[in-house]
Amino acid sequence: MTINKEEVIDYNSLLIILNSAIYEFYFKTFGKKLGGSLYEYYPNTLMKLKIPTIKINKEEDLYKYFNLNDNEIKF
């Protein structure tokens, strides 16, 4: 899959990134919280989302990429 003209990412890495807890947290920062676990998203803000273009085999690889410690991961 091509993210932009210069970067290519495999589907497995993309799946792991998009399903990770850290990306869910990042994704929610772009939404408007309506209550409980309900968020509203607008296309213009979703277009600003970034996807790291690295090879990921498991979610722990993302933690290493962002240099997160155990306390940050638990948060």
mmCIF file of N, CA and C in Angstrom:
data_model
loop_
_atom_site.group_PDB
_atom_site.id
_atom_site.type_symbol
_atom_site.label_atom_id
_atom_site.label_comp_id
_atom_site.label_asym_id
_atom_site.label_seq_id
_atom_site.Cartn_x
_atom_site.Cartn_y
_atom_site.Cartn_z
ATOM 1 N N MET A 1 0.845 -1.172 0.000
ATOM 2 C CA MET A 1 0.000 0.000 0.000
ATOM 3 C C MET A 1 0.890 1.235 0.000
ATOM 4 N N THR A 2 0.548 2.219 -0.784
ATOM 5 C CA THR A 2 1.304 3.460 -0.848
ATOM 6 C C THR A 2 0.589 4.525 -0.022
ATOM 7 N N ILE A 3 1.279 5.038 0.987
ATOM 8 C CA ILE A 3 0.722 6.105 1.825
ATOM 9 C C ILE A 3 0.867 7.445 1.108
ATOM 10 N N ASN A 4 2.015 7.686 0.557
ATOM 11 C CA ASN A 4 2.241 8.831 -0.313
ATOM 12 C C ASN A 4 3.212 8.374 -1.396
ATOM 13 N N LYS A 5 3.646 9.234 -2.261
ATOM 14 C CA LYS A 5 4.480 8.819 -3.394
ATOM 15 C C LYS A 5 5.812 8.217 -2.977
ATOM 16 N N GLU A 6 6.323 8.610 -1.822
ATOM 17 C CA GLU A 6 7.642 8.148 -1.399
ATOM 18 C C GLU A 6 7.600 6.934 -0.480
ATOM 19 N N GLU A 7 6.505 6.730 0.229
ATOM 20 C CA GLU A 7 6.454 5.704 1.269
ATOM 21 C C GLU A 7 5.522 4.557 0.894
ATOM 22 N N VAL A 8 5.985 3.352 1.155
ATOM 23 C CA VAL A 8 5.179 2.151 0.958
ATOM 24 C C VAL A 8 5.114 1.421 2.293
ATOM 25 N N ILE A 9 3.932 0.946 2.656
ATOM 26 C CA ILE A 9 3.762 0.231 3.919
ATOM 27 C C ILE A 9 2.968 -1.042 3.636
ATOM 28 N N ASP A 10 3.351 -2.129 4.296
ATOM 29 C CA ASP A 10 2.626 -3.373 4.056
ATOM 30 C C ASP A 10 1.344 -3.393 4.889
ATOM 31 N N TYR A 11 0.375 -4.173 4.433
ATOM 32 C CA TYR A 11 -0.938 -4.198 5.071
ATOM 33 C C TYR A 11 -0.890 -4.706 6.508
ATOM 34 N N ASN A 12 -0.035 -5.655 6.801
ATOM 35 C CA ASN A 12 0.070 -6.177 8.161
ATOM 36 C C ASN A 12 0.521 -5.084 9.130
ATOM 37 N N SER A 13 1.522 -4.309 8.739
ATOM 38 C CA SER A 13 1.982 -3.200 9.588
ATOM 39 C C SER A 13 0.877 -2.168 9.779
ATOM 40 N N LEU A 14 0.169 -1.852 8.709
ATOM 41 C CA LEU A 14 -0.925 -0.884 8.789
ATOM 42 C C LEU A 14 -2.024 -1.380 9.724
ATOM 43 N N LEU A 15 -2.356 -2.656 9.641
ATOM 44 C CA LEU A 15 -3.368 -3.248 10.507
ATOM 45 C C LEU A 15 -2.970 -3.150 11.974
ATOM 46 N N ILE A 16 -1.718 -3.463 12.277
ATOM 47 C CA ILE A 16 -1.230 -3.392 13.660
ATOM 48 C C ILE A 16 -1.257 -1.954 14.169
ATOM 49 N N ILE A 17 -0.836 -1.016 13.337
ATOM 50 C CA ILE A 17 -0.827 0.399 13.734
ATOM 51 C C ILE A 17 -2.243 0.894 14.015
ATOM 52 N N LEU A 18 -3.161 0.651 13.085
ATOM 53 C CA LEU A 18 -4.520 1.177 13.231
ATOM 54 C C LEU A 18 -5.301 0.523 14.370
ATOM 55 N N ASN A 19 -4.956 -0.706 14.724
ATOM 56 C CA ASN A 19 -5.644 -1.407 15.812
ATOM 57 C C ASN A 19 -4.952 -1.270 17.161
ATOM 58 N N SER A 20 -3.874 -0.512 17.228
ATOM 59 C CA SER A 20 -3.117 -0.386 18.477
ATOM 60 C C SER A 20 -3.790 0.603 19.430
ATOM 61 N N ALA A 21 -3.540 0.408 20.712
ATOM 62 C CA ALA A 21 -4.085 1.303 21.739
ATOM 63 C C ALA A 21 -3.504 2.708 21.607
ATOM 64 N N ILE A 22 -2.240 2.800 21.241
ATOM 65 C CA ILE A 22 -1.601 4.117 21.117
ATOM 66 C C ILE A 22 -2.202 4.901 19.946
ATOM 67 N N TYR A 23 -2.527 4.212 18.846
ATOM 68 C CA TYR A 23 -3.132 4.916 17.718
ATOM 69 C C TYR A 23 -4.582 5.289 18.024
ATOM 70 N N GLU A 24 -5.267 4.456 18.798
ATOM 71 C CA GLU A 24 -6.631 4.788 19.214
ATOM 72 C C GLU A 24 -6.622 6.071 20.040
ATOM 73 N N PHE A 25 -5.669 6.194 20.966
ATOM 74 C CA PHE A 25 -5.530 7.411 21.764
ATOM 75 C C PHE A 25 -5.254 8.611 20.851
ATOM 76 N N TYR A 26 -4.318 8.446 19.920
ATOM 77 C CA TYR A 26 -3.966 9.505 18.970
ATOM 78 C C TYR A 26 -5.189 9.897 18.134
ATOM 79 N N PHE A 27 -5.917 8.893 17.646
ATOM 80 C CA PHE A 27 -7.092 9.118 16.814
ATOM 81 C C PHE A 27 -8.154 9.921 17.566
ATOM 82 N N LYS A 28 -8.366 9.600 18.835
ATOM 83 C CA LYS A 28 -9.382 10.287 19.631
ATOM 84 C C LYS A 28 -9.029 11.743 19.895
ATOM 85 N N THR A 29 -7.755 12.102 19.829
ATOM 86 C CA THR A 29 -7.377 13.503 20.023
ATOM 87 C C THR A 29 -7.857 14.381 18.872
ATOM 88 N N PHE A 30 -8.223 13.758 17.748
ATOM 89 C CA PHE A 30 -8.714 14.505 16.594
ATOM 90 C C PHE A 30 -10.237 14.610 16.576
ATOM 91 N N GLY A 31 -10.906 13.928 17.488
ATOM 92 C CA GLY A 31 -12.364 13.915 17.506
ATOM 93 C C GLY A 31 -12.942 14.838 18.556
ATOM 94 N N LYS A 32 -14.211 15.070 18.423
ATOM 95 C CA LYS A 32 -14.963 15.861 19.395
ATOM 96 C C LYS A 32 -15.734 14.868 20.258
ATOM 97 N N LYS A 33 -15.461 14.865 21.557
ATOM 98 C CA LYS A 33 -16.120 13.923 22.463
ATOM 99 C C LYS A 33 -17.553 14.378 22.710
ATOM 100 N N LEU A 34 -18.485 13.459 22.455
ATOM 101 C CA LEU A 34 -19.897 13.772 22.626
ATOM 102 C C LEU A 34 -20.456 13.242 23.935
ATOM 103 N N GLY A 35 -19.724 12.333 24.560
ATOM 104 C CA GLY A 35 -20.181 11.753 25.817
ATOM 105 C C GLY A 35 -19.862 10.277 25.852
ATOM 106 N N GLY A 36 -19.552 9.780 27.041
ATOM 107 C CA GLY A 36 -19.207 8.363 27.165
ATOM 108 C C GLY A 36 -18.038 8.007 26.275
ATOM 109 N N SER A 37 -18.245 7.052 25.406
ATOM 110 C CA SER A 37 -17.183 6.658 24.472
ATOM 111 C C SER A 37 -17.545 7.043 23.043
ATOM 112 N N LEU A 38 -18.393 8.040 22.884
ATOM 113 C CA LEU A 38 -18.855 8.473 21.570
ATOM 114 C C LEU A 38 -18.082 9.713 21.119
ATOM 115 N N TYR A 39 -17.521 9.634 19.919
ATOM 116 C CA TYR A 39 -16.749 10.741 19.352
ATOM 117 C C TYR A 39 -17.312 11.108 17.988
ATOM 118 N N GLU A 40 -17.139 12.358 17.615
ATOM 119 C CA GLU A 40 -17.545 12.833 16.299
ATOM 120 C C GLU A 40 -16.284 13.289 15.566
ATOM 121 N N TYR A 41 -16.161 12.871 14.317
ATOM 122 C CA TYR A 41 -14.971 13.197 13.531
ATOM 123 C C TYR A 41 -15.377 13.955 12.273
ATOM 124 N N TYR A 42 -14.555 14.903 11.892
ATOM 125 C CA TYR A 42 -14.794 15.692 10.695
ATOM 126 C C TYR A 42 -13.714 15.378 9.667
ATOM 127 N N PRO A 43 -14.088 15.311 8.393
ATOM 128 C CA PRO A 43 -13.113 14.933 7.352
ATOM 129 C C PRO A 43 -11.869 15.812 7.321
ATOM 130 N N ASN A 44 -12.026 17.115 7.511
ATOM 131 C CA ASN A 44 -10.859 18.002 7.435
ATOM 132 C C ASN A 44 -9.849 17.718 8.545
ATOM 133 N N THR A 45 -10.310 17.288 9.726
ATOM 134 C CA THR A 45 -9.361 16.958 10.792
ATOM 135 C C THR A 45 -8.792 15.558 10.610
ATOM 136 N N LEU A 46 -9.582 14.631 10.082
ATOM 137 C CA LEU A 46 -9.073 13.274 9.851
ATOM 138 C C LEU A 46 -7.961 13.261 8.808
ATOM 139 N N MET A 47 -8.000 14.191 7.884
ATOM 140 C CA MET A 47 -6.954 14.252 6.856
ATOM 141 C C MET A 47 -5.603 14.640 7.454
ATOM 142 N N LYS A 48 -5.596 15.158 8.673
ATOM 143 C CA LYS A 48 -4.350 15.545 9.336
ATOM 144 C C LYS A 48 -3.685 14.388 10.073
ATOM 145 N N LEU A 49 -4.380 13.255 10.204
ATOM 146 C CA LEU A 49 -3.809 12.087 10.885
ATOM 147 C C LEU A 49 -2.550 11.615 10.173
ATOM 148 N N LYS A 50 -1.572 11.210 10.934
ATOM 149 C CA LYS A 50 -0.314 10.686 10.392
ATOM 150 C C LYS A 50 -0.215 9.200 10.707
ATOM 151 N N ILE A 51 0.386 8.462 9.796
ATOM 152 C CA ILE A 51 0.638 7.039 9.994
ATOM 153 C C ILE A 51 2.138 6.828 9.883
ATOM 154 N N PRO A 52 2.762 6.292 10.940
ATOM 155 C CA PRO A 52 4.210 6.047 10.853
ATOM 156 C C PRO A 52 4.506 5.017 9.768
ATOM 157 N N THR A 53 5.492 5.300 8.955
ATOM 158 C CA THR A 53 5.836 4.407 7.842
ATOM 159 C C THR A 53 7.020 3.534 8.225
ATOM 160 N N ILE A 54 6.790 2.677 9.194
ATOM 161 C CA ILE A 54 7.819 1.752 9.653
ATOM 162 C C ILE A 54 7.269 0.336 9.586
ATOM 163 N N LYS A 55 8.161 -0.625 9.544
ATOM 164 C CA LYS A 55 7.762 -2.031 9.544
ATOM 165 C C LYS A 55 7.424 -2.432 10.968
ATOM 166 N N ILE A 56 6.186 -2.879 11.182
ATOM 167 C CA ILE A 56 5.699 -3.262 12.503
ATOM 168 C C ILE A 56 5.265 -4.724 12.457
ATOM 169 N N ASN A 57 5.738 -5.518 13.403
ATOM 170 C CA ASN A 57 5.320 -6.914 13.491
ATOM 171 C C ASN A 57 4.378 -7.159 14.659
ATOM 172 N N LYS A 58 4.433 -6.284 15.655
ATOM 173 C CA LYS A 58 3.557 -6.396 16.825
ATOM 174 C C LYS A 58 3.442 -5.015 17.458
ATOM 175 N N GLU A 59 2.443 -4.853 18.308
ATOM 176 C CA GLU A 59 2.182 -3.541 18.907
ATOM 177 C C GLU A 59 3.361 -3.042 19.726
ATOM 178 N N GLU A 60 4.117 -3.936 20.322
ATOM 179 C CA GLU A 60 5.279 -3.544 21.125
ATOM 180 C C GLU A 60 6.321 -2.800 20.282
ATOM 181 N N ASP A 61 6.369 -3.084 18.984
ATOM 182 C CA ASP A 61 7.283 -2.357 18.095
ATOM 183 C C ASP A 61 6.933 -0.872 18.051
ATOM 184 N N LEU A 62 5.645 -0.566 18.142
ATOM 185 C CA LEU A 62 5.223 0.838 18.192
ATOM 186 C C LEU A 62 5.708 1.513 19.463
ATOM 187 N N TYR A 63 5.642 0.801 20.581
ATOM 188 C CA TYR A 63 6.117 1.363 21.845
ATOM 189 C C TYR A 63 7.606 1.674 21.767
ATOM 190 N N LYS A 64 8.358 0.798 21.131
ATOM 191 C CA LYS A 64 9.798 1.036 20.955
ATOM 192 C C LYS A 64 10.034 2.220 20.022
ATOM 193 N N TYR A 65 9.257 2.296 18.946
ATOM 194 C CA TYR A 65 9.395 3.382 17.975
ATOM 195 C C TYR A 65 9.197 4.740 18.644
ATOM 196 N N PHE A 66 8.198 4.835 19.522
ATOM 197 C CA PHE A 66 7.908 6.086 20.216
ATOM 198 C C PHE A 66 8.651 6.213 21.535
ATOM 199 N N ASN A 67 9.493 5.227 21.850
ATOM 200 C CA ASN A 67 10.328 5.243 23.052
ATOM 201 C C ASN A 67 9.488 5.431 24.325
ATOM 202 N N LEU A 68 8.416 4.644 24.444
ATOM 203 C CA LEU A 68 7.533 4.733 25.601
ATOM 204 C C LEU A 68 8.032 3.845 26.728
ATOM 205 N N ASN A 69 7.909 4.336 27.961
ATOM 206 C CA ASN A 69 8.262 3.508 29.115
ATOM 207 C C ASN A 69 7.008 2.785 29.617
ATOM 208 N N ASP A 70 7.166 1.909 30.612
ATOM 209 C CA ASP A 70 6.052 1.097 31.109
ATOM 210 C C ASP A 70 4.898 1.939 31.646
ATOM 211 N N ASN A 71 5.207 3.025 32.335
ATOM 212 C CA ASN A 71 4.155 3.897 32.870
ATOM 213 C C ASN A 71 3.354 4.557 31.754
ATOM 214 N N GLU A 72 4.023 4.983 30.701
ATOM 215 C CA GLU A 72 3.330 5.605 29.572
ATOM 216 C C GLU A 72 2.466 4.585 28.836
ATOM 217 N N ILE A 73 2.931 3.367 28.737
ATOM 218 C CA ILE A 73 2.163 2.322 28.059
ATOM 219 C C ILE A 73 0.899 2.001 28.847
ATOM 220 N N LYS A 74 1.002 1.941 30.174
ATOM 221 C CA LYS A 74 -0.160 1.642 31.019
ATOM 222 C C LYS A 74 -1.183 2.764 30.992
ATOM 223 N N PHE A 75 -0.718 4.004 30.810
ATOM 224 C CA PHE A 75 -1.597 5.167 30.819
ATOM 225 C C PHE A 75 -2.558 5.079 29.665
#
